[in-house]
Amino acid sequence: MNFKEIPIKIFVNKKTYSLSVRPDELLVDVLRKRLGLTGTKVGCNEGECGVCTVILNDKPILSCMYPAVKANGAEIITIEGLAGEVSSNGGKSQQALHPLQDAFIKTGAVQCGFCIPGQIMTAYSLLKENPSPSEDMIRDNLSETLCRCGSYTAIMRAVKAASENISEGKPIDFPPYQESTGSERFIGKMFIRPDAIEKVTGKAVFTDDLTFPEMLYGKVKRVGIPHGIVKRIDTSRAWGVPGVVAILTKEDIPGDPYHGLIVKDWPVLVGAEERVRYVGDAVAIVAAESEQSAYEAIDLIEVDVEPLPVLDTPQKALSSEAPSLHRGGNLLKHIKVRKGKVEVGFEDADIVLEHVFKTQTTDHLFLEPECSIARMLDDGKMEIYVGSQIPYADRSQIAATLNIQDDKVRVVGQQMGGGFGGKEDIAGQIHAALLAKYTHKPVKILYDRKESLLAHPKRHATEIRVRIGAKKDGRIVAIETELWGDTGAYASLGEKVMTRATTHSSGPYDIPHVKADCFAVYTNNPPAGAFRGFGVTQSAFAIESMIDILAEELGMDSIEIRRKNALRVGSVTCTGQILKESVGLHDCIDAVATELDNIAGGNPFASHKVPDAPHLRRAWGFAVAYKNTGLGGGAPDKATAELEAYPDGQFEVRISSAELGQGLVSVLQLIVAEELQVHPKFVRVWVMDTDLTPDGGPTTASRQTFVSGNAARYAARTMRQMLSSTLAEKFDVHPDRIKYIEGLACIDDMEIEIGKAVQMLIEEGRKPLVRYEYWAPETQPLGSGGDMHFAYSFAAQAAEVEVNTITGEVKVLQIIAANDVGKIINPLGLQVQVEGGIIMGIGNALTENYILENGIPYTDRMARYRIPSIKHTPLIKTITVEHATSEGPYGAKGIGEIVSIPTTPAITNAIYNAVGVRVYSLPVDQELIAKKINKALWNIDN
Amino acid sequence: MKKIVDYQLAETLEEALTLLAKSPTVYHVFAGGTDLLLELGAYVSGDVALLDISKIDELKKIDLVQDHLFVGCAATFSEIIRNEAVRRYAPALVDSSSLIGGPQLRMQATIGGNVAHGLPAADGAISLLALGAEVELVSLRGKRRFPLEDFFVDIGQTKLQPDELLYGFYLPVADKDAGSAHVRVSRPQGVAIAILNVAVWLACKDKLITDLRIAIGPAGRMPLRLRRCELKLKNKMIDEVISDDGLSEIIAEETSFRTSKYRASKEYRQFLSSHLLKQAISKAWNRAKGE
């Protein structure tokens, strides 16, 4: 049947458009694809995430759920229509931001930026209707517009600030976030993100916003069976679909048929007579002239698979009758940690306790689904446009499969709508490259939400047994842990993740005797890999629950028992590392304890009734954590930065490290600004391009502030020395007499604009360009007893929950968080990273659960995977502790992960304190809580 | 993959009914489309033709008509929530409408769609039942109007014929000493469908409940009125009802709770039912008393 095209007329951002639309076209398609208004984003296509919100006839609507036909005659405002154009001097047009846009920037609400157009448009409609909304109204109105960076607290501040600006004329200023105590000029002070303005105006380019002439659309045929042997792949019917240009299978791969970050065990395409290891395994790829044709062709590819028993748990996969999923068997790795003699410790203990804890599989649910565009240039070079956490690893994996040199591939990183570890592995990059190579046309592969949920690696589901021995006075003398990690079908970063889970499984405590064994096991579930927290999220839940159980048995306070055992300078970690500096854990504990005392007064861990609501109970819970900065374990950890200076006084720092929302671009900008004493606005930051920016290494392990930050710092320092040597020669002074202040080079009373100094350097015939390769301090492999990591960050959190004793429902009311980050570099970004990390921790505890049934995801759409909304956002109080680490830039260490780790156990400990129900398995099950509270009414025994 | 091959945006009721009755094409009728477009998203295949009734003015009406409040099937939840007459005479419908989706979704989703799906947990249907709604269906053959309770046939099945449209709902406008409320419990994980919905309408005099209607779901194969429970609680003192420990057993007599995977066990639903009922009664009572 042919489509009946329907003429419509719409008024978008005050312009009139007359066009003919197909009956299946949605408003968002018209805006993005026909009108080029790509500021409006698509996150789910299910009406779940709200990022596609636009204003239609004065109302906020979901443009991904709104048929274009229906929009006929409507007046529409998108993010592009919000900022007014005002002309400024020289005829150059400048944008006047809407107060909401200004406020979103200044509060730091803009992180990855993908949801921001939706947030701003939703808030815009609210303020139009009510210029002075209450906090509750803001929460209600924004409840459907999700932000995976978890910027909700900042969004609330932003909407309030914009409201006060609109209704009372109050200026929009930076909020009073904690700045660094240091005396630096730019470091540790409040500056807006360099990419913030483009993100609030809809101009920021994410991969799917790009199109190229003659671009084709790629789709992947996935098997949909968790385990089996492919018997036949028949593409003949698919070729019959009009518009199909290429269909490729394994035989068409010119080079390495496998990819993988550490172990190359993940087939690019599974061929006939080969093993299918999870439902997302790809067998064929299609390029077609339209997305519709590509989808149709995929449906017509026939694949016969001889099914095999599904190994859906680590235990099943290690049973004697289980077939081997990989050549080396199903045990990816047995990871061991040994310190002291654990038997001796348990003999010495006055009390020994043991429990088993389980954590669920979770998904990153970055709101921007994976998208790759491959384009082959005339000289044979393959360009890949993608939002990736490791551009150089993408490059080498793509090159290997195409069987070309690495430098024949250029990865051009785009803005990323979140990553959180989920954009480290290859998604569509290689498939798009193969299709572009065969068709000689640009090919875009955009995952829909279903495919995203199916294909990329998840957070490991774990089972963690903890045995703990302590003296009566609370000193812990022995901890034994046994961890089982479901690493799914392919290795990904599974071994590293589970190693981190294991080495952190006895918590941030100085324990004389530790024994930890971890089994990372291949199964037929989707692969598990990196996810913010990197295994420590799981083991922190186990050990921090156990510490509270122990405290109760001993009649001790949750805080006291932690103080008694917490790591300090001079302590020895479970891997045998002597901590020489930068251990701010005690200060974090003290900071939270003090704040807790201020807020909650005496006895915060006791259960409190709520006046006029006899069915509600409230209590606080406490937890601590630590997390390594950097790769560690003996892996070489380095980054290279390039810095170029220009005669107009501008600088450009280049490094391929990934900006996925976390604020690295600000960190790099501030560091270069500080070293050269020029205002940050004169420092441009260029990231994620393998031809134009040198390798910054993977954006993982909370390492970029430290490693890429240092590379930028030393590059800038070298640039300063170069400028000084030029000036020293020219003015015949010792280089030490040249000082840099506010964009000027000063020699005694003489002031030279820094751009002039650059000009002099050029006139000497030198190039004002520095390339600096920074190597982080060497680390030692696990088992060697040396420094396994060059730095650790520490944190303590307290959470207040309210539990409904009838329904079992849990609400998080308040969180107090203290983090030792070494040094505050970028306070605006740090504040929202802390607050967002807490939101992600709340999701991990309460809302998120990726469910598999015999290897097949039940969680196959966003509606089945809930992440926290602004409605889940508690009152958050943060404190930052600065225990500098000497090698870090200005003393800084990683913050991306530590901020999220203690939240879950703080919440589950609070639940126990409120209603006496211990959570052993995540996520928190309200029905189980209701059941345990009301045992008698339920006629159950335990 | 979506394969919407035909899209009719009807401007009049006549036009829509004629298409339904006379066109050889089988049309899926929708207004908000928030459920339908999802179903037609990446998850089903095949060609479909759509009939959009959201622009038909008379289906969007919310009006006081003599002793009834009329709510057109294409009224969006957002319009319902903001309507003064609904807020005054049918607060339970405001409660339930506020629980559906988020603010943007409620700008599109309609009460008619919620009820027409015939699902036993539908928030809108539960509150309408408690409010004593009658439903009106319309086709070229004419209109028919009957109690909403009789509209539901089985899970996902209603009395709606292929040539018929759901026209709207008539809610009796209560005396001044009456109030209504809708409460629910859901889970923070997974699909945002209620574990249990309970809606109550009641009339009172002094401390006495003189009349009441109770609706609950999911508690069977369709949205359910608890007739026997209503009889037992009628003409009781409010304090007596609120402190009644035997409500759970009374509810159990005419409900059959099911266990739904990943959402709730039947025991949990059973356990919640009396608590939610009391909560709804208290809320409705306070509204009746103007508190």
mmCIF file with all atom_site columns, N, CA and C in Angstrom, chain A residues 447-464:
data_model
loop_
_atom_site.group_PDB
_atom_site.id
_atom_site.type_symbol
_atom_site.label_atom_id
_atom_site.label_alt_id
_atom_site.label_comp_id
_atom_site.label_asym_id
_atom_site.label_entity_id
_atom_site.label_seq_id
_atom_site.pdbx_PDB_ins_code
_atom_site.Cartn_x
_atom_site.Cartn_y
_atom_site.Cartn_z
_atom_site.occupancy
_atom_site.B_iso_or_equiv
_atom_site.pdbx_formal_charge
_atom_site.auth_seq_id
_atom_site.auth_comp_id
_atom_site.auth_asym_id
_atom_site.auth_atom_id
_atom_site.pdbx_PDB_model_num
ATOM 1  N N  . TYR A 1 447 ? 20.926 3.545   16.914 1.00 0.00 ? 447 TYR A N  1
ATOM 2  C CA . TYR A 1 447 ? 20.154 2.527   17.643 1.00 0.00 ? 447 TYR A CA 1
ATOM 3  C C  . TYR A 1 447 ? 18.849 3.137   18.128 1.00 0.00 ? 447 TYR A C  1
ATOM 4  N N  . ASP A 1 448 ? 17.766 2.353   18.064 1.00 0.00 ? 448 ASP A N  1
ATOM 5  C CA . ASP A 1 448 ? 16.582 2.790   18.794 1.00 0.00 ? 448 ASP A CA 1
ATOM 6  C C  . ASP A 1 448 ? 16.767 2.313   20.234 1.00 0.00 ? 448 ASP A C  1
ATOM 7  N N  . ARG A 1 449 ? 15.871 2.734   21.110 1.00 0.00 ? 449 ARG A N  1
ATOM 8  C CA . ARG A 1 449 ? 16.068 2.441   22.530 1.00 0.00 ? 449 ARG A CA 1
ATOM 9  C C  . ARG A 1 449 ? 16.080 0.942   22.800 1.00 0.00 ? 449 ARG A C  1
ATOM 10 N N  . LYS A 1 450 ? 15.267 0.221   22.047 1.00 0.00 ? 450 LYS A N  1
ATOM 11 C CA . LYS A 1 450 ? 15.193 -1.231  22.238 1.00 0.00 ? 450 LYS A CA 1
ATOM 12 C C  . LYS A 1 450 ? 16.560 -1.854  21.938 1.00 0.00 ? 450 LYS A C  1
ATOM 13 N N  . GLU A 1 451 ? 17.164 -1.422  20.849 1.00 0.00 ? 451 GLU A N  1
ATOM 14 C CA . GLU A 1 451 ? 18.462 -1.975  20.465 1.00 0.00 ? 451 GLU A CA 1
ATOM 15 C C  . GLU A 1 451 ? 19.545 -1.566  21.464 1.00 0.00 ? 451 GLU A C  1
ATOM 16 N N  . SER A 1 452 ? 19.455 -0.332  21.920 1.00 0.00 ? 452 SER A N  1
ATOM 17 C CA . SER A 1 452 ? 20.430 0.140   22.902 1.00 0.00 ? 452 SER A CA 1
ATOM 18 C C  . SER A 1 452 ? 20.351 -0.703  24.169 1.00 0.00 ? 452 SER A C  1
ATOM 19 N N  . LEU A 1 453 ? 19.143 -0.944  24.629 1.00 0.00 ? 453 LEU A N  1
ATOM 20 C CA . LEU A 1 453 ? 18.972 -1.751  25.848 1.00 0.00 ? 453 LEU A CA 1
ATOM 21 C C  . LEU A 1 453 ? 19.461 -3.174  25.653 1.00 0.00 ? 453 LEU A C  1
ATOM 22 N N  . LEU A 1 454 ? 19.346 -3.647  24.433 1.00 0.00 ? 454 LEU A N  1
ATOM 23 C CA . LEU A 1 454 ? 19.710 -5.030  24.133 1.00 0.00 ? 454 LEU A CA 1
ATOM 24 C C  . LEU A 1 454 ? 21.219 -5.201  23.980 1.00 0.00 ? 454 LEU A C  1
ATOM 25 N N  . ALA A 1 455 ? 21.850 -4.244  23.298 1.00 0.00 ? 455 ALA A N  1
ATOM 26 C CA . ALA A 1 455 ? 23.182 -4.532  22.767 1.00 0.00 ? 455 ALA A CA 1
ATOM 27 C C  . ALA A 1 455 ? 24.356 -4.192  23.674 1.00 0.00 ? 455 ALA A C  1
ATOM 28 N N  . HIS A 1 456 ? 24.357 -3.032  24.300 1.00 0.00 ? 456 HIS A N  1
ATOM 29 C CA . HIS A 1 456 ? 25.606 -2.611  24.964 1.00 0.00 ? 456 HIS A CA 1
ATOM 30 C C  . HIS A 1 456 ? 25.786 -3.266  26.342 1.00 0.00 ? 456 HIS A C  1
ATOM 31 N N  . PRO A 1 457 ? 27.050 -3.359  26.791 1.00 0.00 ? 457 PRO A N  1
ATOM 32 C CA . PRO A 1 457 ? 27.321 -4.003  28.078 1.00 0.00 ? 457 PRO A CA 1
ATOM 33 C C  . PRO A 1 457 ? 26.654 -3.292  29.255 1.00 0.00 ? 457 PRO A C  1
ATOM 34 N N  . LYS A 1 458 ? 26.320 -4.075  30.260 1.00 0.00 ? 458 LYS A N  1
ATOM 35 C CA . LYS A 1 458 ? 25.578 -3.596  31.435 1.00 0.00 ? 458 LYS A CA 1
ATOM 36 C C  . LYS A 1 458 ? 26.488 -3.568  32.662 1.00 0.00 ? 458 LYS A C  1
ATOM 37 N N  . ARG A 1 459 ? 25.896 -3.126  33.784 1.00 0.00 ? 459 ARG A N  1
ATOM 38 C CA . ARG A 1 459 ? 26.585 -3.300  35.058 1.00 0.00 ? 459 ARG A CA 1
ATOM 39 C C  . ARG A 1 459 ? 26.456 -4.769  35.489 1.00 0.00 ? 459 ARG A C  1
ATOM 40 N N  . HIS A 1 460 ? 27.560 -5.354  35.949 1.00 0.00 ? 460 HIS A N  1
ATOM 41 C CA . HIS A 1 460 ? 27.555 -6.754  36.370 1.00 0.00 ? 460 HIS A CA 1
ATOM 42 C C  . HIS A 1 460 ? 26.537 -7.009  37.484 1.00 0.00 ? 460 HIS A C  1
ATOM 43 N N  . ALA A 1 461 ? 25.727 -8.023  37.302 1.00 0.00 ? 461 ALA A N  1
ATOM 44 C CA . ALA A 1 461 ? 24.970 -8.554  38.426 1.00 0.00 ? 461 ALA A CA 1
ATOM 45 C C  . ALA A 1 461 ? 25.963 -9.350  39.257 1.00 0.00 ? 461 ALA A C  1
ATOM 46 N N  . THR A 1 462 ? 25.890 -9.203  40.581 1.00 0.00 ? 462 THR A N  1
ATOM 47 C CA . THR A 1 462 ? 26.841 -9.927  41.427 1.00 0.00 ? 462 THR A CA 1
ATOM 48 C C  . THR A 1 462 ? 26.140 -10.604 42.591 1.00 0.00 ? 462 THR A C  1
ATOM 49 N N  . GLU A 1 463 ? 26.860 -11.594 43.118 1.00 0.00 ? 463 GLU A N  1
ATOM 50 C CA . GLU A 1 463 ? 26.457 -12.207 44.368 1.00 0.00 ? 463 GLU A CA 1
ATOM 51 C C  . GLU A 1 463 ? 27.704 -12.129 45.232 1.00 0.00 ? 463 GLU A C  1
ATOM 52 N N  . ILE A 1 464 ? 27.588 -11.549 46.406 1.00 0.00 ? 464 ILE A N  1
ATOM 53 C CA . ILE A 1 464 ? 28.769 -11.283 47.223 1.00 0.00 ? 464 ILE A CA 1
ATOM 54 C C  . ILE A 1 464 ? 28.548 -11.811 48.642 1.00 0.00 ? 464 ILE A C  1
#
